[in-house]
Amino acid sequence: NAGVTQTPKFQVLKTGQSMTLQCAQDMNHEYMSWYRQDPGMGLRLIHYSVGAGITDQGEVPNGYNVSRSTTEDFPLRLLSAAPSQTSVYFCASSLGTGAGELFFGEGSRLTVL
Amino acid sequence: QQQVKQSPQSLIVQKGGISIINCAYENTAFDYFPWYQQFPGKGPALLIAIRPDVSEKKEGRFTISFNKSAKQFSLHIMDSQPGDSATYFCAASHGGYQKVTFGTGTKLQVIP
């Protein structure tokens, strides 16, 4: 059972570089989301999607872009990386769009120099 | 604006003791309150959840107590074990809507 798979696990970028964090789930979940985790700040929602072709902003969307062309994949793009984007990023999915269990990936640790 | 406030930030409990983590929320539209457990290097995983139509929910050694009038809820871990050492997040969402707001987390250490 793969569940939610995130790649890469670790990445170091220089300021201004762009990159994409990949997220894939094999559970046919409708809902997918991206969170960032920072010390003392918990998990903050960046972007989310309630189905293929539908995305919306969360609490901290600036500097990030997403798309959802398939049910399985929900990549997160950093357009021009900044040191403030140094964080651990988690992708999460759930079966429906209503309240229920979120299934998380193991995270991607990003450092921006 | 912190919609879900969690305390304490860290907690040390002896093996066999009771661990208590508290959360308070502001948005009265919240109607689903899960707790997630996270081990180092892993993603959070659902531990237990409650809806506001009940005041308490118990699953094994883990109990959620919910006080709707005070807009507070708490996690109690009975007979705490070293294997319970992890970071715990309370959370809330509303309206059958999956945008979950998390607390800031509590790092629990259970010492032998």
XYZ file of C-alpha atoms in Angstrom:
225
model
C 0.000 0.000 0.000
C 1.774 3.151 -1.194
C -0.803 5.656 0.144
C 0.492 9.214 -0.305
C 3.942 9.445 -1.880
C 6.010 12.628 -1.852
C 9.208 13.318 -3.762
C 11.865 14.443 -3.179
C 12.361 13.863 0.561
C 15.103 16.484 0.768
C 15.970 19.440 -1.455
C 18.321 22.404 -1.218
C 17.656 25.414 -3.434
C 19.245 28.784 -3.961
C 17.166 31.925 -3.685
C 15.311 32.557 -6.944
C 15.379 28.980 -8.192
C 12.164 27.177 -9.019
C 11.185 23.612 -8.298
C 8.234 21.247 -8.030
C 7.367 19.020 -5.098
C 5.551 15.945 -6.296
C 2.613 14.277 -4.556
C 0.797 11.165 -5.701
C -1.891 9.070 -4.028
C -3.205 5.681 -5.074
C -6.376 5.618 -2.952
C -8.679 7.377 -5.454
C -9.124 10.244 -3.002
C -11.085 13.294 -4.127
C -9.424 15.774 -1.799
C -5.723 16.638 -1.815
C -3.865 19.390 -0.026
C -0.454 20.821 0.768
C 0.654 21.951 4.220
C 3.866 23.447 5.479
C 5.166 22.701 8.955
C 7.325 25.201 10.780
C 8.536 25.094 14.411
C 5.992 26.628 16.769
C 3.489 27.250 13.981
C 1.939 23.858 13.443
C 0.659 22.875 10.023
C -0.566 25.621 7.735
C -2.625 24.985 4.612
C -1.053 26.241 1.377
C -3.397 25.036 -1.381
C -6.024 22.360 -1.728
C -8.070 20.590 -4.391
C -11.510 18.992 -4.201
C -11.116 17.153 -7.495
C -9.337 17.090 -10.837
C -9.300 20.546 -12.387
C -10.351 22.304 -9.160
C -7.902 24.060 -6.847
C -8.163 26.794 -4.241
C -5.978 28.763 -1.884
C -5.402 27.987 1.740
C -3.970 30.094 4.535
C -0.482 30.755 3.108
C -0.630 30.493 -0.720
C 1.787 33.266 -1.737
C 4.824 32.031 -3.673
C 3.257 28.663 -4.482
C 1.330 27.325 -7.442
C -0.653 24.102 -7.861
C -2.594 22.232 -10.500
C -4.647 19.025 -10.468
C -4.848 17.449 -13.903
C -5.501 13.929 -12.584
C -7.116 12.481 -9.456
C -3.809 10.922 -8.418
C -1.349 13.817 -8.659
C -1.136 17.207 -6.978
C 2.243 18.916 -7.550
C 3.305 22.033 -5.646
C 5.431 24.535 -7.553
C 7.733 27.121 -6.025
C 8.094 29.791 -8.684
C 11.027 31.764 -7.225
C 12.254 30.259 -3.972
C 12.866 32.492 -0.949
C 14.539 31.669 2.395
C 11.123 32.102 4.062
C 9.996 29.004 2.181
C 12.471 26.838 4.072
C 10.146 24.320 5.703
C 8.877 20.768 5.764
C 6.065 20.264 3.277
C 3.350 17.668 3.654
C 0.852 16.491 1.103
C -2.403 15.057 2.463
C -5.450 13.469 0.908
C -8.876 12.267 1.984
C -11.570 10.165 0.421
C -14.263 12.837 0.345
C -14.366 16.575 0.566
C -16.253 16.543 3.846
C -14.675 16.308 7.275
C -12.796 13.080 7.742
C -9.411 11.473 8.088
C -6.510 13.113 6.297
C -3.787 10.764 5.065
C -0.358 12.394 5.010
C 2.791 11.678 3.075
C 6.136 11.480 4.865
C 7.106 15.026 3.998
C 9.613 16.906 1.873
C 12.249 18.974 3.683
C 13.176 22.059 1.676
C 16.045 24.411 2.460
C 16.391 27.677 0.548
C 19.794 29.345 0.856
C -5.100 34.838 13.421
C -4.733 31.589 15.337
C -8.092 29.876 15.162
C -7.015 26.856 17.202
C -4.784 27.484 20.224
C -2.911 24.526 21.706
C -1.033 24.138 24.971
C 1.413 23.210 26.315
C 4.107 23.454 23.666
C 6.004 20.595 25.299
C 5.220 18.047 27.987
C 7.278 15.534 29.950
C 5.391 12.736 31.689
C 6.580 9.711 33.568
C 5.677 6.259 32.323
C 2.263 5.295 33.654
C 1.176 8.882 34.160
C -1.577 10.880 32.465
C -0.716 13.238 29.616
C -3.122 16.117 29.046
C -3.068 18.453 26.047
C -5.516 21.313 25.725
C -6.949 23.180 22.756
C -9.285 26.131 22.394
C -11.033 27.347 19.275
C -12.713 30.565 18.220
C -14.869 29.668 15.227
C -18.222 28.352 16.469
C -18.854 26.873 13.019
C -16.234 24.184 13.658
C -17.946 20.812 13.960
C -15.200 18.207 13.624
C -12.238 18.016 15.986
C -9.511 15.467 15.208
C -6.212 14.806 16.953
C -3.171 13.792 14.938
C -0.014 12.053 16.166
C 3.326 12.609 14.468
C 6.537 10.646 15.014
C 9.905 12.146 13.970
C 10.489 11.959 10.226
C 6.908 10.892 9.521
C 3.707 12.594 8.491
C 0.883 13.127 10.995
C -1.629 10.303 11.395
C -5.180 10.476 12.736
C -5.363 9.338 16.356
C -8.932 10.068 17.417
C -11.693 12.552 16.501
C -14.886 13.933 18.000
C -17.943 15.864 16.887
C -19.605 18.401 19.222
C -22.748 16.338 19.801
C -20.855 14.283 22.407
C -18.808 15.467 25.386
C -16.316 12.603 25.461
C -14.905 9.927 23.208
C -12.598 7.147 24.315
C -10.445 4.819 22.234
C -8.206 2.609 24.313
C -5.899 4.804 26.407
C -6.827 7.948 24.460
C -9.797 10.134 25.412
C -11.073 13.404 23.969
C -13.053 15.645 26.305
C -15.130 18.341 24.624
C -16.683 21.458 26.190
C -18.816 23.222 23.595
C -19.808 26.178 25.783
C -16.176 26.931 26.639
C -15.013 26.189 23.085
C -12.330 23.877 24.439
C -11.300 20.289 23.911
C -8.527 18.175 25.299
C -6.669 14.919 24.756
C -5.962 12.656 27.712
C -3.483 9.805 27.383
C -3.886 7.374 30.265
C -1.045 5.093 31.395
C 1.376 6.986 29.141
C 4.104 4.842 27.559
C 7.504 5.722 26.032
C 6.051 4.698 22.667
C 3.573 7.576 22.998
C 6.461 10.048 22.714
C 5.528 12.100 19.658
C 4.136 15.455 18.617
C 0.375 15.812 18.938
C -1.740 18.249 16.949
C -5.310 19.201 17.642
C -7.334 20.399 14.674
C -10.757 21.616 13.625
C -12.877 21.909 10.510
C -16.446 22.873 9.707
C -19.425 22.445 7.503
C -18.507 19.074 6.039
C -15.567 20.947 4.655
C -12.129 19.458 4.589
C -10.092 22.634 5.140
C -8.561 21.611 8.442
C -7.029 24.175 10.810
C -4.298 22.773 13.037
C -3.006 23.824 16.428
C 0.686 24.533 16.915
C 1.509 21.095 18.303
C 2.636 19.591 21.621
C 5.838 17.597 21.855
C 5.257 14.817 24.387
C 8.101 12.930 25.982
C 7.292 9.947 28.202
C 10.229 9.004 30.369
C 10.710 5.530 31.888
